Short mmCIF file of C-alpha atoms and ligand atoms in Angstrom, two decimals:
data_model
loop_
_atom_site.label_atom_id
_atom_site.label_comp_id
_atom_site.label_asym_id
_atom_site.label_seq_id
_atom_site.Cartn_x
_atom_site.Cartn_y
_atom_site.Cartn_z
CA UNK Q 1 0.05 0.05 0.03
CA UNK Q 2 2.58 2.55 1.15
CA UNK Q 3 4.41 1.67 -2.04
CA UNK Q 4 1.63 3.03 -4.13
CA UNK Q 5 1.92 6.54 -2.47
CA UNK Q 6 5.69 6.79 -2.37
CA UNK Q 7 6.05 5.93 -5.84
CA UNK Q 8 3.40 8.19 -7.43
CA UNK Q 9 0.75 7.89 -10.00
CA UNK Q 10 3.04 7.17 -12.85
CA UNK Q 11 4.78 4.31 -11.18
CA UNK Q 12 1.50 2.78 -10.13
CA UNK Q 13 0.41 2.73 -13.57
CA UNK Q 14 3.71 1.20 -14.74
CA UNK Q 15 3.34 -1.38 -12.18
CA UNK Q 16 -0.18 -2.26 -13.23
CA UNK Q 17 0.75 -2.67 -16.87
CA UNK Q 18 3.40 -4.98 -15.76
CA UNK Q 19 0.95 -7.12 -13.41
CA UNK Q 20 -1.55 -7.30 -16.42
CA UNK Q 21 1.08 -8.36 -18.96
CA UNK Q 22 2.44 -10.91 -16.60
CA UNK Q 23 -1.08 -12.17 -16.17
CA UNK Q 24 -2.04 -12.11 -19.78
CA UNK Q 25 1.19 -14.38 -20.70
CA UNK Q 26 0.56 -16.74 -17.90
CA UNK Q 27 0.01 -20.46 -18.95
CA UNK Q 28 -2.17 -22.74 -17.14
CA UNK Q 29 -5.90 -22.00 -16.24
CA UNK Q 30 -5.90 -19.33 -19.14
CA UNK Q 31 -5.99 -21.97 -21.87
CA UNK Q 32 -7.85 -21.49 -24.92
CA UNK Q 33 -10.10 -24.38 -24.42
CA UNK Q 34 -11.82 -22.61 -21.48
CA UNK Q 35 -12.38 -19.22 -23.35
CA UNK Q 36 -16.33 -18.78 -23.84
CA UNK Q 37 -16.80 -22.17 -22.03
CA UNK Q 38 -20.49 -23.25 -21.64
CA UNK Q 39 -22.23 -22.37 -18.32
CA UNK Q 40 -21.15 -23.98 -15.07
CA UNK Q 41 -24.29 -25.17 -13.15
CA UNK Q 42 -24.61 -23.87 -9.55
CA UNK Q 43 -24.46 -27.36 -8.10
CA UNK Q 44 -22.50 -28.21 -5.06
CA UNK Q 45 -21.48 -31.61 -3.86
CA UNK Q 46 -22.34 -32.71 -0.35
CA UNK Q 47 -18.45 -32.44 0.52
CA UNK Q 48 -18.36 -28.85 -0.81
CA UNK Q 49 -21.67 -27.96 0.94
CA UNK Q 50 -20.25 -28.95 4.21
CA UNK Q 51 -17.03 -27.27 3.64
CA UNK Q 52 -18.91 -23.99 2.63
CA UNK Q 53 -20.93 -23.84 6.16
CA UNK Q 54 -17.91 -24.67 8.08
CA UNK Q 55 -15.89 -21.88 6.46
CA UNK Q 56 -18.54 -19.47 7.40
CA UNK Q 57 -18.41 -20.90 10.90
CA UNK Q 58 -14.77 -20.30 11.17
CA UNK Q 59 -15.11 -16.83 9.93
CA UNK Q 60 -17.83 -15.89 12.76
CA UNK Q 61 -15.34 -17.18 15.31
CA UNK Q 62 -12.86 -14.77 14.79
CA UNK Q 63 -13.86 -11.58 16.74
CA UNK Q 64 -12.89 -9.03 14.43
CA UNK Q 65 -14.85 -6.15 16.24
CA UNK Q 66 -14.64 -2.59 15.45
CA UNK Q 67 -15.06 -0.85 18.71
CA UNK Q 68 -14.64 2.77 17.51
CA UNK Q 69 -12.34 4.83 15.19
CA UNK Q 70 -9.36 4.35 17.57
CA UNK Q 71 -10.09 0.76 18.80
CA UNK Q 72 -10.44 -2.45 16.88
CA UNK Q 73 -9.42 -6.05 17.36
CA UNK Q 74 -6.33 -5.80 15.15
CA UNK Q 75 -5.24 -9.33 16.30
CA UNK Q 76 -8.56 -10.69 14.67
CA UNK Q 77 -8.29 -8.49 11.75
CA UNK Q 78 -4.97 -10.00 11.03
CA UNK Q 79 -6.08 -13.46 11.60
CA UNK Q 80 -8.99 -13.08 9.32
CA UNK Q 81 -6.46 -12.40 6.50
CA UNK Q 82 -4.72 -15.64 7.23
CA UNK Q 83 -7.77 -17.46 7.52
CA UNK Q 84 -8.97 -16.70 3.91
CA UNK Q 85 -5.87 -17.62 2.57
CA UNK Q 86 -6.49 -20.94 4.40
CA UNK Q 87 -10.08 -21.57 3.29
CA UNK Q 88 -9.83 -20.19 0.06
CA UNK Q 89 -6.53 -21.59 -1.60
CA UNK Q 90 -7.46 -21.48 -5.24
CA UNK Q 91 -8.40 -17.78 -4.89
CA UNK Q 92 -4.87 -16.93 -3.61
CA UNK Q 93 -2.86 -19.22 -6.13
CA UNK Q 94 -4.72 -18.46 -9.35
CA UNK Q 95 -2.48 -16.71 -11.70
CA UNK Q 96 -4.85 -14.08 -13.10
CA UNK Q 97 -6.16 -12.85 -9.54
CA UNK Q 98 -4.16 -10.24 -8.09
CA UNK Q 99 -4.25 -10.13 -4.39
CA UNK Q 100 -3.34 -6.97 -2.23
CA UNK Q 101 -3.54 -5.97 1.36
CA UNK Q 102 -4.32 -2.47 1.98
CA UNK Q 103 -3.80 -0.49 5.16
CA UNK Q 104 -2.70 -3.69 6.84
CA UNK Q 105 -6.10 -5.60 6.90
CA UNK Q 106 -8.38 -4.97 4.03
CA UNK Q 107 -8.33 -6.82 1.05
CA UNK Q 108 -8.44 -5.97 -2.59
CA UNK Q 109 -8.71 -8.66 -5.35
CA UNK Q 110 -8.26 -7.92 -8.84
CA UNK Q 111 -9.63 -10.68 -10.89
CA UNK Q 112 -8.51 -10.17 -14.67
CA UNK Q 113 -11.00 -11.33 -17.06
CA UNK Q 114 -10.21 -12.69 -20.59
CA UNK Q 115 -12.01 -9.98 -22.51
CA UNK Q 116 -10.53 -6.45 -21.86
CA UNK Q 117 -13.41 -4.85 -23.86
CA UNK Q 118 -15.80 -5.55 -21.26
CA UNK Q 119 -15.89 -3.00 -18.23
CA UNK Q 120 -15.16 -4.28 -15.01
CA UNK Q 121 -17.49 -4.51 -11.94
CA UNK Q 122 -16.74 -4.70 -8.34
CA UNK Q 123 -18.12 -6.70 -5.43
CA UNK Q 124 -18.09 -5.27 -1.80
CA UNK Q 125 -18.35 -6.65 1.60
CA UNK Q 126 -16.71 -6.10 5.01
CA UNK Q 127 -15.58 -8.31 7.71
CA UNK Q 128 -15.44 -5.92 10.67
CA UNK Q 129 -18.55 -6.46 13.03
CA UNK Q 130 -19.97 -4.43 15.83
CA UNK Q 131 -19.35 -5.44 19.41
CA UNK Q 132 -21.79 -8.24 20.93
CA UNK Q 133 -21.86 -8.48 24.67
CA UNK Q 134 -22.91 -11.96 25.41
CA UNK Q 135 -26.25 -10.93 27.38
CA UNK Q 136 -29.50 -11.99 25.76
CA UNK Q 137 -27.85 -14.30 23.31
CA UNK Q 138 -29.21 -17.70 22.76
CA UNK Q 139 -25.67 -18.92 21.79
CA UNK Q 140 -22.27 -17.00 22.27
CA UNK Q 141 -22.05 -14.27 19.49
CA UNK Q 142 -18.61 -15.52 18.39
CA UNK Q 143 -19.09 -19.39 18.58
CA UNK Q 144 -20.32 -19.87 15.15
CA UNK Q 145 -22.60 -22.62 16.31
CA UNK Q 146 -24.92 -24.43 14.44
CA UNK Q 147 -28.49 -24.92 15.81
CA UNK Q 148 -31.73 -25.90 14.21
CA UNK Q 149 -30.18 -25.40 10.76
CA UNK Q 150 -28.86 -21.94 11.56
CA UNK Q 151 -25.32 -20.68 12.03
CA UNK Q 152 -25.62 -18.14 14.88
CA UNK Q 153 -23.13 -15.15 15.51
CA UNK Q 154 -22.13 -11.56 15.19
CA UNK Q 155 -21.73 -11.10 11.41
CA UNK Q 156 -23.90 -13.91 10.08
CA UNK Q 157 -25.88 -11.09 8.34
CA UNK Q 158 -23.67 -8.19 8.69
CA UNK Q 159 -21.64 -8.79 6.69
CA UNK Q 160 -19.20 -11.77 6.93
CA UNK Q 161 -21.92 -13.89 4.97
CA UNK Q 162 -21.10 -11.82 2.01
CA UNK Q 163 -17.40 -11.81 2.40
CA UNK Q 164 -17.20 -15.48 2.81
CA UNK Q 165 -19.85 -16.03 -0.03
CA UNK Q 166 -17.98 -13.92 -2.50
CA UNK Q 167 -14.88 -15.73 -2.06
CA UNK Q 168 -16.46 -19.11 -1.60
CA UNK Q 169 -18.37 -18.76 -5.05
CA UNK Q 170 -15.27 -17.63 -6.75
CA UNK Q 171 -13.28 -20.62 -5.20
CA UNK Q 172 -15.97 -22.93 -6.60
CA UNK Q 173 -15.71 -21.61 -10.01
CA UNK Q 174 -12.10 -21.65 -10.07
CA UNK Q 175 -12.02 -25.22 -9.09
CA UNK Q 176 -14.10 -25.77 -11.90
CA UNK Q 177 -11.81 -24.12 -14.12
CA UNK Q 178 -14.04 -21.15 -14.90
CA UNK Q 179 -12.32 -18.14 -16.45
CA UNK Q 180 -14.12 -15.10 -16.18
CA UNK Q 181 -14.41 -12.87 -19.38
CA UNK Q 182 -15.45 -9.57 -17.61
CA UNK Q 183 -12.87 -8.46 -15.04
CA UNK Q 184 -13.99 -7.61 -11.45
CA UNK Q 185 -12.74 -6.37 -8.27
CA UNK Q 186 -13.47 -7.86 -4.98
CA UNK Q 187 -13.13 -5.09 -1.72
CA UNK Q 188 -13.13 -6.31 1.53
CA UNK Q 189 -13.16 -3.65 4.03
CA UNK Q 190 -12.04 -3.70 7.60
CA UNK Q 191 -13.33 -0.85 9.26
CA UNK Q 192 -16.96 -0.50 7.55
CA UNK Q 193 -18.52 -0.26 11.03
CA UNK Q 194 -16.61 2.88 11.71
CA UNK Q 195 -16.74 4.62 8.41
CA UNK Q 196 -14.43 2.80 6.13
CA UNK Q 197 -11.91 5.58 6.00
CA UNK Q 198 -8.97 3.25 6.55
CA UNK Q 199 -10.18 0.41 4.33
CA UNK Q 200 -12.72 1.41 1.66
CA UNK Q 201 -11.48 4.93 1.27
CA UNK Q 202 -7.77 3.74 0.81
CA UNK Q 203 -8.94 0.91 -1.69
CA UNK Q 204 -10.92 3.68 -3.64
CA UNK Q 205 -8.04 6.00 -3.92
CA UNK Q 206 -5.74 3.18 -4.88
CA UNK Q 207 -8.06 2.26 -7.87
CA UNK Q 208 -8.61 5.96 -8.74
CA UNK Q 209 -4.88 6.49 -9.00
CA UNK Q 210 -4.78 3.16 -11.32
CA UNK Q 211 -7.45 5.20 -13.52
CA UNK Q 212 -10.07 2.44 -13.00
CA UNK Q 213 -13.93 3.13 -13.51
CA UNK Q 214 -16.24 0.27 -13.05
CA UNK Q 215 -19.60 -0.40 -14.37
CA UNK Q 216 -21.17 -0.96 -11.14
CA UNK Q 217 -20.51 -2.43 -7.77
CA UNK Q 218 -22.67 -4.54 -5.18
CA UNK Q 219 -22.57 -3.75 -1.64
CA UNK Q 220 -24.84 -4.98 1.43
CA UNK Q 221 -27.83 -3.18 2.96
CA UNK Q 222 -30.76 -4.53 1.23
CA UNK Q 223 -32.37 -7.80 1.27
CA UNK Q 224 -35.34 -9.97 0.00
CA UNK Q 225 -37.53 -8.15 2.37
CA UNK Q 226 -40.75 -10.42 3.53
CA UNK Q 227 -43.19 -8.83 6.19
CA UNK Q 228 -42.17 -5.39 6.27
CA UNK Q 229 -45.04 -3.78 4.75
CA UNK Q 230 -48.55 -4.73 5.98
CA UNK Q 231 -50.89 -6.14 3.16
CA UNK Q 232 -47.96 -6.89 1.07
CA UNK Q 233 -48.04 -10.85 1.42
CA UNK Q 234 -45.28 -11.53 -0.85
CA UNK Q 235 -41.53 -11.04 -0.37
CA UNK Q 236 -39.88 -8.08 -2.30
CA UNK Q 237 -36.56 -8.07 -3.72
CA UNK Q 238 -35.49 -4.42 -3.14
CA UNK Q 239 -32.12 -3.41 -4.98
CA UNK Q 240 -31.11 -0.29 -3.08
CA UNK Q 241 -30.14 2.62 -5.74
CA UNK Q 242 -29.13 5.30 -3.23
CA UNK Q 243 -27.98 5.36 0.30
CA UNK Q 244 -28.89 7.84 2.90
CA UNK Q 245 -26.62 10.56 4.11
CA UNK Q 246 -25.53 10.96 7.80
CA UNK Q 247 -25.03 13.92 10.31
CA UNK Q 248 -23.49 13.19 13.60
CA UNK Q 249 -23.89 16.28 16.06
CA UNK Q 250 -22.49 16.84 19.55
CA UNK Q 251 -24.95 19.19 21.38
CA UNK Q 252 -22.98 20.84 24.25
CA UNK Q 253 -24.22 23.36 27.00
CA UNK Q 254 -21.63 24.87 29.20
CA UNK Q 255 -23.07 26.47 32.64
CA UNK Q 256 -21.69 27.84 35.67
CA UNK Q 257 -20.98 24.79 38.29
CA UNK Q 258 -21.89 25.05 41.77
CA UNK Q 259 -23.53 23.69 44.80
CA UNK Q 260 -26.54 21.57 44.19
CA UNK Q 261 -28.10 22.81 47.55
CA UNK Q 262 -28.82 26.20 45.82
CA UNK Q 263 -29.67 25.18 42.19
CA UNK Q 264 -29.95 28.05 39.31
CA UNK Q 265 -33.09 28.15 37.81
CA UNK Q 266 -31.70 26.32 34.61
CA UNK Q 267 -28.90 23.95 34.76
CA UNK Q 268 -26.66 22.41 31.54
CA UNK Q 269 -28.45 19.14 31.71
CA UNK Q 270 -32.03 20.92 31.93
CA UNK Q 271 -31.20 23.14 28.84
CA UNK Q 272 -29.64 20.07 26.95
CA UNK Q 273 -32.41 17.72 27.71
CA UNK Q 274 -35.10 20.26 26.58
CA UNK Q 275 -33.03 20.72 23.32
CA UNK Q 276 -32.68 16.96 22.48
CA UNK Q 277 -36.28 16.37 23.52
CA UNK Q 278 -37.39 19.19 21.03
CA UNK Q 279 -35.40 17.51 18.33
CA UNK Q 280 -36.90 13.86 18.99
CA UNK Q 281 -40.32 15.52 19.17
CA UNK Q 282 -40.09 17.57 16.13
CA UNK Q 283 -39.27 14.86 13.32
CA UNK Q 284 -37.56 16.08 9.96
CA UNK Q 285 -40.26 16.72 7.13
CA UNK Q 286 -41.76 14.08 5.43
CA UNK Q 287 -40.20 13.70 2.03
CA UNK Q 288 -42.53 11.29 0.38
CA UNK Q 289 -42.70 11.94 -3.25
CA UNK Q 290 -39.09 12.93 -3.56
CA UNK Q 291 -36.16 10.44 -4.01
CA UNK Q 292 -37.01 6.55 -5.38
CA UNK Q 293 -39.60 5.60 -3.07
CA UNK Q 294 -42.63 6.66 -5.12
CA UNK Q 295 -41.05 4.51 -8.10
CA UNK Q 296 -40.71 1.72 -5.73
CA UNK Q 297 -44.52 1.81 -4.65
CA UNK Q 298 -45.62 2.27 -8.06
CA UNK Q 299 -43.70 -0.86 -9.06
CA UNK Q 300 -45.13 -2.77 -6.04
CA UNK Q 301 -48.67 -1.54 -6.76
CA UNK Q 302 -49.99 -4.89 -8.35
CA UNK Q 303 -49.13 -6.98 -5.53
CA UNK Q 304 -51.07 -5.39 -2.93
CA UNK Q 305 -54.85 -6.42 -2.88
CA UNK Q 306 -57.91 -4.01 -3.68
CA UNK Q 307 -58.03 -1.25 -2.71
CA UNK Q 308 -54.37 -0.65 -1.89
CA UNK Q 309 -53.36 -1.31 -5.44
CA UNK Q 310 -55.56 1.60 -6.82
CA UNK Q 311 -54.27 3.86 -4.06
CA UNK Q 312 -50.64 3.06 -5.01
CA UNK Q 313 -51.16 3.33 -8.86
CA UNK Q 314 -52.91 6.97 -8.16
CA UNK Q 315 -50.30 8.47 -5.83
CA UNK Q 316 -51.06 11.90 -7.52
CA UNK Q 317 -54.25 11.54 -5.77
CA UNK Q 318 -53.38 9.49 -2.62
CA UNK Q 319 -50.01 10.77 -2.00
CA UNK Q 320 -51.02 12.54 1.55
CA UNK Q 321 -52.64 9.24 2.49
CA UNK Q 322 -49.72 6.83 1.69
CA UNK Q 323 -47.05 9.20 3.15
CA UNK Q 324 -48.96 9.26 6.56
CA UNK Q 325 -49.23 5.72 6.44
CA UNK Q 326 -45.69 5.41 5.78
CA UNK Q 327 -44.70 7.37 8.69
CA UNK Q 328 -46.61 5.46 11.30
CA UNK Q 329 -44.41 2.39 11.16
CA UNK Q 330 -40.76 2.79 12.25
CA UNK Q 331 -39.18 0.82 9.45
CA UNK Q 332 -41.21 2.37 6.94
CA UNK Q 333 -40.85 5.89 8.41
CA UNK Q 334 -36.97 5.33 7.54
CA UNK Q 335 -37.89 5.70 4.09
CA UNK Q 336 -39.98 9.07 3.91
CA UNK Q 337 -37.69 11.17 6.10
CA UNK Q 338 -34.20 12.07 7.67
CA UNK Q 339 -34.29 10.17 11.05
CA UNK Q 340 -33.16 11.61 14.32
CA UNK Q 341 -31.92 9.45 16.81
CA UNK Q 342 -30.60 10.46 20.22
CA UNK Q 343 -27.53 8.00 20.85
CA UNK Q 344 -25.28 9.42 23.68
CA UNK Q 345 -25.83 11.70 26.73
CA UNK Q 346 -23.30 12.63 29.16
CA UNK Q 347 -23.30 15.09 32.20
CA UNK Q 348 -22.38 15.13 35.91
CA UNK Q 349 -19.69 13.71 38.05
CA UNK Q 350 -21.57 13.73 41.49
CA UNK Q 351 -25.07 13.76 42.88
CA UNK Q 352 -24.23 17.01 44.84
CA UNK Q 353 -22.61 19.07 42.15
CA UNK Q 354 -24.14 21.22 39.71
CA UNK Q 355 -22.38 20.03 36.40
CA UNK Q 356 -20.32 22.65 34.12
CA UNK Q 357 -21.15 20.69 30.88
CA UNK Q 358 -23.69 18.71 29.42
CA UNK Q 359 -23.43 16.72 26.13
CA UNK Q 360 -25.51 14.62 23.92
CA UNK Q 361 -24.79 13.14 20.34
CA UNK Q 362 -27.57 12.58 17.63
CA UNK Q 363 -27.56 10.63 14.70
CA UNK Q 364 -29.26 11.67 11.81
CA UNK Q 365 -29.74 9.33 8.55
CA UNK Q 366 -30.45 12.09 5.77
CA UNK Q 367 -33.31 11.31 3.27
CA UNK Q 368 -32.02 11.10 -0.32
CA UNK Q 369 -33.95 14.41 -1.41
CA UNK Q 370 -32.28 16.29 1.47
CA UNK Q 371 -28.62 17.57 2.08
CA UNK Q 372 -26.42 17.88 5.34
CA UNK Q 373 -26.75 21.60 4.99
CA UNK Q 374 -30.58 21.44 5.11
CA UNK Q 375 -30.50 19.34 7.88
CA UNK Q 376 -28.34 21.55 9.59
CA UNK Q 377 -30.49 24.58 9.15
CA UNK Q 378 -33.76 22.43 10.23
CA UNK Q 379 -31.84 21.39 13.54
CA UNK Q 380 -30.46 25.07 14.30
CA UNK Q 381 -34.33 26.34 14.10
CA UNK Q 382 -35.65 23.28 16.44
CA UNK Q 383 -33.11 23.70 18.97
CA UNK Q 384 -33.57 27.56 19.00
CA UNK Q 385 -31.39 28.24 21.93
CA UNK Q 386 -28.09 29.86 21.47
CA UNK Q 387 -26.73 28.29 24.67
CA UNK Q 388 -26.70 24.96 22.99
CA UNK Q 389 -23.76 24.70 20.76
CA UNK Q 390 -23.79 22.27 17.81
CA UNK Q 391 -20.40 20.62 16.65
CA UNK Q 392 -20.57 18.44 13.31
CA UNK Q 393 -18.71 15.34 14.23
CA UNK Q 394 -19.24 13.66 10.91
CA UNK Q 395 -21.46 14.75 7.69
CA UNK Q 396 -21.84 13.26 4.25
CA UNK Q 397 -24.59 14.03 1.85
CA UNK Q 398 -27.01 11.02 0.52
CA UNK Q 399 -25.61 9.07 -2.36
CA UNK Q 400 -26.70 10.13 -5.95
CA UNK Q 401 -29.54 7.76 -7.51
CA UNK Q 402 -28.10 4.91 -9.51
CA UNK Q 403 -29.79 3.92 -12.79
CA UNK Q 404 -32.42 1.15 -12.65
CA UNK Q 405 -33.52 1.32 -16.33
CA UNK Q 406 -33.25 -1.14 -18.98
CA UNK Q 407 -29.73 -0.17 -19.73
CA UNK Q 408 -28.47 -0.18 -16.27
CA UNK Q 409 -26.24 -3.24 -16.47
CA UNK Q 410 -25.82 -3.57 -12.66
CA UNK Q 411 -29.50 -3.31 -11.85
CA UNK Q 412 -30.53 -5.78 -14.75
CA UNK Q 413 -27.86 -8.17 -13.89
CA UNK Q 414 -29.03 -8.09 -10.06
CA UNK Q 415 -32.61 -8.47 -11.45
CA UNK Q 416 -31.63 -11.30 -13.86
CA UNK Q 417 -29.85 -13.11 -11.29
CA UNK Q 418 -32.71 -12.75 -8.49
CA UNK Q 419 -35.35 -14.20 -10.90
CA UNK Q 420 -33.15 -17.28 -11.65
CA UNK Q 421 -32.12 -18.02 -7.99
CA UNK Q 422 -35.39 -17.02 -6.40
CA UNK Q 423 -38.16 -17.85 -9.03
CA UNK Q 424 -40.77 -17.63 -6.52
CA UNK Q 425 -39.98 -13.76 -5.77
CA UNK Q 426 -42.22 -11.83 -8.09
CA UNK Q 427 -40.99 -8.51 -7.18
CA UNK Q 428 -37.67 -6.79 -7.93
CA UNK Q 429 -37.65 -3.31 -7.11
CA UNK Q 430 -35.44 -0.28 -6.50
CA UNK Q 431 -34.96 0.94 -2.87
CA UNK Q 432 -33.03 3.06 -0.39
CA UNK Q 433 -30.24 1.90 1.77
CA UNK Q 434 -31.38 3.25 5.16
CA UNK Q 435 -27.90 2.77 6.84
CA UNK Q 436 -24.36 3.60 5.44
CA UNK Q 437 -21.94 1.67 3.88
CA UNK Q 438 -18.56 1.37 2.16
CA UNK Q 439 -19.88 2.12 -1.20
CA UNK Q 440 -20.04 5.68 -0.48
CA UNK Q 441 -16.25 6.05 -0.93
CA UNK Q 442 -16.52 4.75 -4.34
CA UNK Q 443 -18.76 7.44 -6.00
CA UNK Q 444 -15.79 8.51 -7.94
CA UNK Q 445 -15.12 5.22 -9.60
CA UNK Q 446 -18.79 4.49 -10.59
CA UNK Q 447 -22.39 5.80 -11.09
CA UNK Q 448 -23.90 2.32 -10.59
CA UNK Q 449 -23.97 1.69 -6.77
CA UNK Q 450 -26.01 -0.92 -6.14
CA UNK Q 451 -26.98 -2.61 -2.42
CA UNK Q 452 -28.27 -6.25 -2.30
CA UNK Q 453 -27.64 -9.16 -0.11
CA UNK Q 454 -29.54 -12.24 -1.83
CA UNK Q 455 -30.99 -13.33 1.52
CA UNK Q 456 -34.46 -13.36 2.77
CA UNK Q 457 -35.04 -10.83 5.87
CA UNK Q 458 -38.01 -10.75 7.97
CA UNK Q 459 -38.47 -7.87 10.79
CA UNK Q 460 -36.98 -9.90 13.59
CA UNK Q 461 -33.81 -10.55 11.48
CA UNK Q 462 -33.63 -6.85 10.94
CA UNK Q 463 -33.73 -6.19 14.64
CA UNK Q 464 -30.63 -9.01 15.30
CA UNK Q 465 -28.50 -6.84 12.88
CA UNK Q 466 -26.41 -4.74 15.55
CA UNK Q 467 -28.79 -6.50 18.09
CA UNK Q 468 -28.90 -10.04 19.65
CA UNK Q 469 -29.23 -13.55 18.05
CA UNK Q 470 -27.79 -12.70 14.60
CA UNK Q 471 -28.12 -15.62 12.48
CA UNK Q 472 -28.43 -17.14 9.09
CA UNK Q 473 -29.87 -20.49 8.02
CA UNK Q 474 -27.44 -23.01 6.42
CA UNK Q 475 -29.84 -23.12 3.47
CA UNK Q 476 -29.73 -19.22 3.13
CA UNK Q 477 -26.18 -19.15 3.02
CA UNK Q 478 -25.89 -21.82 0.49
CA UNK Q 479 -28.25 -19.90 -1.63
CA UNK Q 480 -26.11 -16.70 -1.25
CA UNK Q 481 -23.08 -18.67 -2.63
CA UNK Q 482 -25.03 -19.84 -5.47
CA UNK Q 483 -26.37 -16.39 -6.25
CA UNK Q 484 -22.78 -14.97 -6.58
CA UNK Q 485 -21.83 -18.05 -8.57
CA UNK Q 486 -24.36 -17.07 -11.14
CA UNK Q 487 -23.85 -13.50 -10.89
CA UNK Q 488 -20.21 -13.95 -11.80
CA UNK Q 489 -21.35 -15.88 -14.93
CA UNK Q 490 -24.31 -13.61 -15.69
CA UNK Q 491 -21.86 -10.63 -15.86
CA UNK Q 492 -19.83 -12.45 -18.63
CA UNK Q 493 -22.68 -13.40 -20.59
CA UNK Q 494 -25.51 -10.77 -19.93
CA UNK Q 495 -26.66 -9.46 -23.33
CA UNK Q 496 -29.93 -7.48 -22.43
CA UNK Q 497 -32.91 -7.41 -20.02
CA UNK Q 498 -35.10 -10.67 -19.99
CA UNK Q 499 -38.91 -10.07 -19.58
CA UNK Q 500 -40.27 -11.13 -16.27
CA UNK Q 501 -42.63 -14.03 -16.33
CA UNK Q 502 -45.47 -11.68 -14.92
CA UNK Q 503 -44.75 -9.08 -17.55
CA UNK Q 504 -45.44 -11.40 -20.54
C1 LIG L 601 -41.00 -3.67 0.77
C2 LIG L 601 -39.62 -3.40 1.85
C3 LIG L 601 -39.66 -2.16 2.67
C4 LIG L 601 -38.34 -2.37 3.60
C5 LIG L 601 -37.83 -1.39 4.40
C6 LIG L 601 -36.42 -1.47 4.69
C7 LIG L 601 -36.16 -1.90 5.95
C8 LIG L 601 -34.46 -1.87 6.04
C9 LIG L 601 -34.22 -2.98 6.56
C10 LIG L 601 -33.09 -3.56 6.58
C11 LIG L 601 -31.85 -2.74 6.33
C12 LIG L 601 -30.47 -3.70 6.90
C13 LIG L 601 -29.46 -2.55 6.86
C14 LIG L 601 -28.10 -3.49 7.29
C15 LIG L 601 -27.04 -2.83 6.69
C16 LIG L 601 -26.04 -2.47 7.78
C17 LIG L 601 -24.84 -1.48 7.39
C18 LIG L 601 -24.49 -0.82 8.68
O1 LIG L 601 -24.52 -1.31 9.78
N1 LIG L 601 -23.63 0.21 8.52
C19 LIG L 601 -22.98 1.16 9.46
C20 LIG L 601 -24.19 2.14 9.94
O2 LIG L 601 -24.93 2.47 9.06
O3 LIG L 601 -24.07 2.53 11.13
ZN1 ZN L 602 -22.39 -3.79 7.58
ZN1 ZN L 603 -23.35 -3.06 10.45
#
């Protein structure tokens, strides 16, 4: 990594040319007989199926926790690097795959395809996890135990499942002598849970220095949603085409300290509490109608029974009604507005001391139709108290909306692969990623950023992400591997949109 920065852009480009030249001249797997080889079925032997679930369990057992920007389990992060070497030997020994470690722990794989005329794409995932104190877990969070057909543990949905499934699918394809035609990158971040500024950002800078632009990328943060919208009986595969922005604010009030026996009329705690209470009780404006949600609901309309289908098909008339219904539920509410979450509150040192300082942290997730600047202005108006200082800790705007039309390669490839792997899923619709991911660091190298995990998600599973009892069924994980196995092949053979069976 350091070498790239020291040597500068020119040397980097020269080195890359050398690597590619070596790759192109290499003998072995890149034999002519495999060029344009026919499709490899996504069928795995019993032995392979056991190996893939054991590999995921092993990954869960490595406690790669990101505690804060300053603190992570670096021993575990390093161990994870050794672990993937061990369980995916073919990925690491194939001559047309270049592996680089970035910023000590993140991993970048360059899979050089046989057809340089095809624009590359990129698969993203992260292997750091949020902390998991054992309280409340049915099985210890870093045990990777299998129980009742589920693999349990922190990271089984967010996001070691994707890390392992991507490498596993590639390993299985390589074992079957598959040679990709379209080049692709695999970027595995080690600090996504604390902003990705060491992993994803540096990988992105590295690729930018090499002049690389990808057709699209696929990252975490959306699923096949099941049971999230009342009346929508069928599951819906949502490929998110944008990601919310974020604003972390520190609110601080300073007052004169003193003896609690003679308190002033207002204290730092009281002033701050009133300010954060105003923020909580004054939701940001409902933005329904701006951003991709209207398009999503219009596409879902036919899947609802009467009269909801009519209502959703006529949003020009029923917009106020639908927007009110959306904000009633705490999950669908996230789709219509910038959310306000009070997450930290600190003040006081002793029960008989009036504290000089009170601090609170508020985390806003910014709706795609708003900006950091607009949210800040709204916050100032709501707080409306000069004694409350506002300090921006971190802020970034929502991501631009990626295309989802017939010509959008990434969206259409995902749609095609969803239709083949999940034939029972009738709906594929564009959506919004309500959280934040490593993707935002890649906006300079692609206009096609898509979020999709090929896994069914029910509301209780959503609560397990960053919560307790996170788990994935063995069958769901196998299907995820199968999905990526197919996606990589589809990226090589895609010729255009396939009409969905219900559109015929
Ligand atoms: C018809 C379907 C409506 C669906 C409603 C959307 C519900 C959203 C559900 C799940 C999203 C899960 C997001 C998980 C990604 C986590 C990424 C993360 O943790 N990043 C860090 C951060 O944001 O702080
Ligand atoms: Zn994640
Ligand atoms: Zn997360």
